[in-house]
Short mmCIF file of C-alpha atoms in Angstrom, two decimals:
data_model
loop_
_atom_site.label_atom_id
_atom_site.label_comp_id
_atom_site.label_asym_id
_atom_site.label_seq_id
_atom_site.Cartn_x
_atom_site.Cartn_y
_atom_site.Cartn_z
CA UNK A 4 -0.02 -0.01 0.00
CA UNK A 5 2.82 2.37 0.97
CA UNK A 6 4.62 1.57 -2.32
CA UNK A 7 1.48 2.35 -4.35
CA UNK A 8 1.03 5.59 -2.50
CA UNK A 9 4.68 6.55 -3.09
CA UNK A 10 4.40 5.76 -6.79
CA UNK A 11 1.28 7.91 -7.09
CA UNK A 12 3.04 10.78 -5.31
CA UNK A 13 6.07 10.55 -7.58
CA UNK A 14 3.81 10.45 -10.65
CA UNK A 15 1.94 13.54 -9.47
CA UNK A 16 5.24 15.30 -8.74
CA UNK A 17 6.60 14.64 -12.21
CA UNK A 18 3.32 15.81 -13.77
CA UNK A 19 3.05 18.93 -11.67
CA UNK A 20 6.74 19.82 -12.21
CA UNK A 21 6.34 19.81 -15.99
CA UNK A 22 7.08 23.39 -17.09
CA UNK A 23 4.24 25.29 -18.76
CA UNK A 24 4.72 26.47 -22.32
CA UNK A 25 3.09 29.79 -23.05
CA UNK A 26 3.27 30.34 -26.82
CA UNK A 27 2.32 33.99 -26.60
CA UNK A 28 5.25 34.54 -24.24
CA UNK A 29 7.73 32.45 -26.25
CA UNK A 30 6.68 33.58 -29.73
CA UNK A 31 8.74 36.82 -29.88
CA UNK A 32 11.95 34.89 -29.12
CA UNK A 33 11.07 32.07 -31.53
CA UNK A 34 10.22 34.60 -34.26
CA UNK A 35 13.49 36.50 -33.66
CA UNK A 36 15.36 33.22 -34.06
CA UNK A 37 13.53 32.15 -37.18
CA UNK A 38 14.00 35.59 -38.80
CA UNK A 39 17.75 35.42 -38.01
CA UNK A 40 17.65 38.60 -35.99
CA UNK A 41 20.47 37.61 -33.68
CA UNK A 42 24.24 37.80 -33.29
CA UNK A 43 26.36 34.71 -32.85
CA UNK A 44 26.78 35.62 -29.20
CA UNK A 45 23.07 35.88 -28.72
CA UNK A 46 22.54 32.51 -30.37
CA UNK A 47 25.08 30.87 -28.07
CA UNK A 48 22.98 31.98 -25.11
CA UNK A 49 20.25 29.60 -26.38
CA UNK A 50 22.45 26.52 -25.88
CA UNK A 51 22.22 24.33 -22.76
CA UNK A 52 24.29 26.07 -20.04
CA UNK A 53 26.62 23.10 -19.54
CA UNK A 54 27.73 23.10 -23.19
CA UNK A 55 29.13 26.62 -23.14
CA UNK A 56 32.14 25.54 -21.11
CA UNK A 57 32.47 21.95 -22.44
CA UNK A 58 32.13 22.48 -26.22
CA UNK A 59 34.35 24.84 -28.24
CA UNK A 60 32.40 27.82 -29.58
CA UNK A 61 33.59 27.04 -33.16
CA UNK A 62 31.69 23.74 -32.99
CA UNK A 63 28.57 25.41 -31.60
CA UNK A 64 28.64 27.95 -34.45
CA UNK A 65 28.56 25.02 -36.88
CA UNK A 66 24.92 24.58 -35.84
CA UNK A 67 24.22 27.59 -38.09
CA UNK A 68 25.55 25.74 -41.16
CA UNK A 69 22.28 24.93 -42.90
CA UNK A 70 20.63 25.79 -46.18
CA UNK A 71 18.18 28.15 -44.44
CA UNK A 72 20.98 29.96 -42.59
CA UNK A 73 23.14 30.07 -45.71
CA UNK A 74 20.33 31.73 -47.65
CA UNK A 75 19.68 34.23 -44.88
CA UNK A 76 23.36 35.09 -44.42
CA UNK A 77 24.72 35.13 -47.98
CA UNK A 78 22.17 35.48 -50.76
CA UNK A 79 20.48 38.75 -49.89
CA UNK A 80 20.86 41.66 -47.50
CA UNK A 81 18.51 42.33 -44.57
CA UNK A 82 17.64 45.63 -46.32
CA UNK A 83 16.33 43.64 -49.31
CA UNK A 84 13.54 42.09 -47.18
CA UNK A 85 10.29 43.90 -47.76
CA UNK A 86 8.27 41.70 -45.46
CA UNK A 87 8.45 38.42 -43.65
CA UNK A 88 5.81 36.43 -41.84
CA UNK A 89 6.29 33.50 -39.47
CA UNK A 90 3.36 31.15 -38.81
CA UNK A 91 3.48 28.39 -36.23
CA UNK A 92 2.03 25.33 -37.96
CA UNK A 93 2.35 22.59 -35.31
CA UNK A 94 3.56 22.24 -31.72
CA UNK A 95 4.43 18.89 -30.22
CA UNK A 96 3.55 17.77 -26.74
CA UNK A 97 6.06 18.45 -23.98
CA UNK A 98 8.20 15.35 -23.58
CA UNK A 99 10.52 14.61 -20.66
CA UNK A 100 13.61 12.85 -22.05
CA UNK A 101 16.58 11.99 -19.82
CA UNK A 102 15.48 14.61 -17.25
CA UNK A 103 15.11 17.42 -19.85
CA UNK A 104 11.74 18.68 -21.15
CA UNK A 105 11.50 19.18 -24.92
CA UNK A 106 9.07 20.57 -27.47
CA UNK A 107 9.29 20.75 -31.26
CA UNK A 108 7.88 23.83 -32.99
CA UNK A 109 7.08 23.52 -36.72
CA UNK A 110 6.81 26.77 -38.57
CA UNK A 111 6.56 28.31 -42.04
CA UNK A 112 8.38 31.51 -42.97
CA UNK A 113 7.33 33.62 -45.96
CA UNK A 114 9.58 36.42 -47.12
CA UNK A 115 9.14 38.96 -49.89
CA UNK A 116 12.53 40.12 -51.10
CA UNK A 117 13.45 43.04 -53.34
CA UNK A 118 15.16 42.50 -56.65
CA UNK A 119 17.75 45.25 -57.05
CA UNK A 120 21.41 45.80 -57.81
CA UNK A 121 22.42 45.26 -54.21
CA UNK A 122 20.88 41.78 -54.38
CA UNK A 123 23.68 40.63 -56.66
CA UNK A 124 23.29 36.93 -55.86
CA UNK A 125 19.70 36.70 -57.12
CA UNK A 126 20.54 34.22 -59.89
CA UNK A 127 22.40 31.97 -57.49
CA UNK A 128 19.51 32.42 -55.04
CA UNK A 129 16.84 31.14 -57.44
CA UNK A 130 19.07 28.31 -58.63
CA UNK A 131 19.54 27.17 -55.04
CA UNK A 132 15.81 27.38 -54.35
CA UNK A 133 15.21 25.20 -57.42
CA UNK A 134 17.80 22.63 -56.46
CA UNK A 135 16.45 22.47 -52.86
CA UNK A 136 12.83 22.35 -53.98
CA UNK A 137 12.00 25.39 -51.86
CA UNK A 138 8.72 27.05 -52.77
CA UNK A 139 8.92 30.53 -54.28
CA UNK A 140 7.03 32.91 -56.55
CA UNK A 141 8.99 34.99 -59.06
CA UNK A 142 6.10 36.68 -60.80
CA UNK A 143 7.36 40.21 -61.42
CA UNK A 144 10.53 42.19 -61.94
CA UNK A 145 10.54 43.81 -58.52
CA UNK A 146 10.13 41.05 -55.91
CA UNK A 147 10.49 37.33 -55.16
CA UNK A 148 8.48 35.56 -52.45
CA UNK A 149 9.97 32.56 -50.69
CA UNK A 150 8.26 30.15 -48.30
CA UNK A 151 10.24 27.70 -46.14
CA UNK A 152 9.06 25.16 -43.61
CA UNK A 153 11.28 24.00 -40.77
CA UNK A 154 11.46 23.25 -37.04
CA UNK A 155 12.71 24.73 -33.82
CA UNK A 156 13.73 22.57 -30.82
CA UNK A 157 12.67 24.08 -27.50
CA UNK A 158 14.00 22.76 -24.18
CA UNK A 159 13.52 23.76 -20.56
CA UNK A 160 16.70 25.11 -18.93
CA UNK A 161 16.23 24.16 -15.30
CA UNK A 162 18.91 26.43 -13.84
CA UNK A 163 17.51 29.51 -15.62
CA UNK A 164 13.88 28.33 -15.29
CA UNK A 165 13.02 29.23 -18.82
CA UNK A 166 12.50 27.77 -22.31
CA UNK A 167 15.40 28.02 -24.74
CA UNK A 168 15.03 27.68 -28.50
CA UNK A 169 17.51 26.43 -31.14
CA UNK A 170 17.22 25.34 -34.74
CA UNK A 171 16.25 21.70 -34.98
CA UNK A 172 19.20 19.59 -36.21
CA UNK A 173 19.44 15.89 -35.49
CA UNK A 174 23.24 15.73 -35.54
CA UNK A 175 23.50 18.61 -33.12
CA UNK A 176 20.76 17.17 -30.93
CA UNK A 177 22.92 14.03 -30.63
CA UNK A 178 26.02 16.09 -29.84
CA UNK A 179 24.24 18.34 -27.30
CA UNK A 180 21.94 15.87 -25.54
CA UNK A 181 23.32 12.37 -26.36
CA UNK A 182 22.21 9.58 -28.69
CA UNK A 183 19.35 8.30 -26.54
CA UNK A 184 17.82 11.80 -26.24
CA UNK A 185 18.30 12.47 -29.97
CA UNK A 186 16.47 9.25 -30.86
CA UNK A 187 13.60 10.06 -28.55
CA UNK A 188 13.36 13.58 -29.92
CA UNK A 189 13.03 11.99 -33.39
CA UNK A 190 10.29 9.77 -32.00
CA UNK A 191 8.52 12.92 -30.73
CA UNK A 192 8.94 14.46 -34.20
CA UNK A 193 7.42 11.43 -35.95
CA UNK A 194 4.56 11.27 -33.44
CA UNK A 195 3.53 14.93 -33.27
CA UNK A 196 5.02 16.82 -36.25
CA UNK A 197 5.55 14.46 -39.18
CA UNK A 198 2.54 14.11 -41.48
CA UNK A 199 2.18 10.53 -42.61
CA UNK A 200 1.85 9.90 -46.40
CA UNK A 201 -1.69 9.27 -47.52
CA UNK A 202 -0.73 6.56 -50.02
CA UNK A 203 1.00 3.66 -48.26
CA UNK A 204 2.89 0.96 -50.12
CA UNK A 205 1.64 -2.61 -50.43
CA UNK A 206 3.69 -5.56 -49.11
CA UNK A 207 5.32 -6.23 -52.48
CA UNK A 208 6.56 -2.64 -52.83
CA UNK A 209 7.91 -2.66 -49.27
CA UNK A 210 9.78 -5.94 -49.95
CA UNK A 211 11.31 -4.53 -53.14
CA UNK A 212 12.55 -1.52 -51.13
CA UNK A 213 14.02 -3.86 -48.45
CA UNK A 214 15.74 -5.94 -51.14
CA UNK A 215 17.41 -2.82 -52.51
CA UNK A 216 19.49 -2.61 -49.32
CA UNK A 217 20.68 -6.23 -49.36
CA UNK A 218 24.11 -5.43 -50.80
CA UNK A 219 24.81 -2.73 -48.24
CA UNK A 220 23.45 -4.52 -45.17
CA UNK A 221 26.90 -5.57 -43.89
CA UNK A 222 28.20 -1.98 -44.09
CA UNK A 223 25.22 -0.63 -42.16
CA UNK A 224 25.60 -3.33 -39.53
CA UNK A 225 29.28 -2.45 -39.11
CA UNK A 226 28.12 1.10 -38.33
CA UNK A 227 25.79 -0.26 -35.67
CA UNK A 228 22.60 0.43 -37.61
CA UNK A 229 19.38 -1.46 -36.91
CA UNK A 230 18.51 -2.19 -40.56
CA UNK A 231 14.83 -2.81 -40.00
CA UNK A 232 14.38 0.48 -38.15
CA UNK A 233 16.49 2.35 -40.71
CA UNK A 234 14.56 1.01 -43.70
CA UNK A 235 11.18 1.72 -42.16
CA UNK A 236 12.31 5.29 -41.61
CA UNK A 237 13.55 5.58 -45.24
CA UNK A 238 10.20 4.16 -46.45
CA UNK A 239 8.35 6.97 -44.65
CA UNK A 240 10.35 9.63 -46.45
CA UNK A 241 10.34 7.91 -49.84
CA UNK A 242 6.57 7.61 -49.71
CA UNK A 243 6.38 11.32 -48.82
CA UNK A 244 8.68 12.21 -51.73
CA UNK A 245 6.51 10.18 -54.12
CA UNK A 246 3.47 12.06 -52.87
CA UNK A 247 5.21 15.43 -53.29
CA UNK A 248 6.45 14.67 -56.84
CA UNK A 249 3.42 12.68 -58.04
CA UNK A 250 5.36 9.38 -57.93
CA UNK A 251 8.19 10.71 -60.20
CA UNK A 252 10.99 11.63 -57.82
CA UNK A 253 13.57 13.68 -59.78
CA UNK A 254 17.22 12.51 -59.64
CA UNK A 255 18.41 15.87 -58.32
CA UNK A 256 16.25 15.41 -55.21
CA UNK A 257 18.79 12.87 -53.99
CA UNK A 258 21.46 15.65 -53.99
CA UNK A 259 19.33 18.06 -51.99
CA UNK A 260 19.92 18.98 -48.35
CA UNK A 261 16.38 17.74 -47.64
CA UNK A 262 17.29 14.22 -48.70
CA UNK A 263 20.60 14.35 -46.84
CA UNK A 264 18.93 15.59 -43.64
CA UNK A 265 16.34 12.84 -43.88
CA UNK A 266 19.04 10.21 -44.33
CA UNK A 267 20.94 11.55 -41.31
CA UNK A 268 17.74 11.47 -39.23
CA UNK A 269 17.16 7.82 -40.19
CA UNK A 270 20.73 6.83 -39.35
CA UNK A 271 20.67 8.50 -35.93
CA UNK A 272 17.19 7.11 -35.25
CA UNK A 273 18.29 3.57 -36.05
CA UNK A 274 21.70 3.52 -34.28
CA UNK A 275 21.98 0.74 -31.75
CA UNK A 276 22.53 2.12 -28.25
CA UNK A 277 23.94 -1.03 -26.66
#
């Protein structure tokens, strides 16, 4: 009886200690992050406190090496932005993972950017958008409108008693929080953020996909990959790509950062932890 009572008390304590997430309060900081209105020093302040002394700052700055950040930093000037709008599309449940509380925020960002002489990288810009399959409208000679969809990882910093927000990146999640946490963050992503494809494969199609990995199975196993888990993850994304491209996935998609990020996610998700 005493054990049952103690278990109930512990359960109530864990539930009651879960930090509240007030979107209205957090939105200005999330929006500032997504709009890249920060200095490198300000961005470092969003990292877990313990990492600031244990991980070299050069490695932490690498977190900003993404297509979205490259576009924002190199292919136009802040003064070229006419307008930008951030819309929160989905918010995951709060999940306690290895004593840290996490949330994933999915957002879309739409920017209208001036075409002028100062925007000298416009040709490279549109080529990159095409190669990365990023949605944009280039309908007149004055502006271009770009829409991107991505995620922010939010975590509760116990010592500061506040939510911190960083760009979602599976490799960095593993480096910052460990493999087990990174895998469970991916599980949270698949559960609450990922939109399942509407057209699922039949058993024959699934088997054909499995068979395609037969030659590389030994290499994956050497890397400590759970092949069944990895292939199921890849099937999710391949079905989504077929849906996006009306079942005709272009060859250049396999060179895109989207495909690379998906592959990295599946590898981290399927790594064996023992």
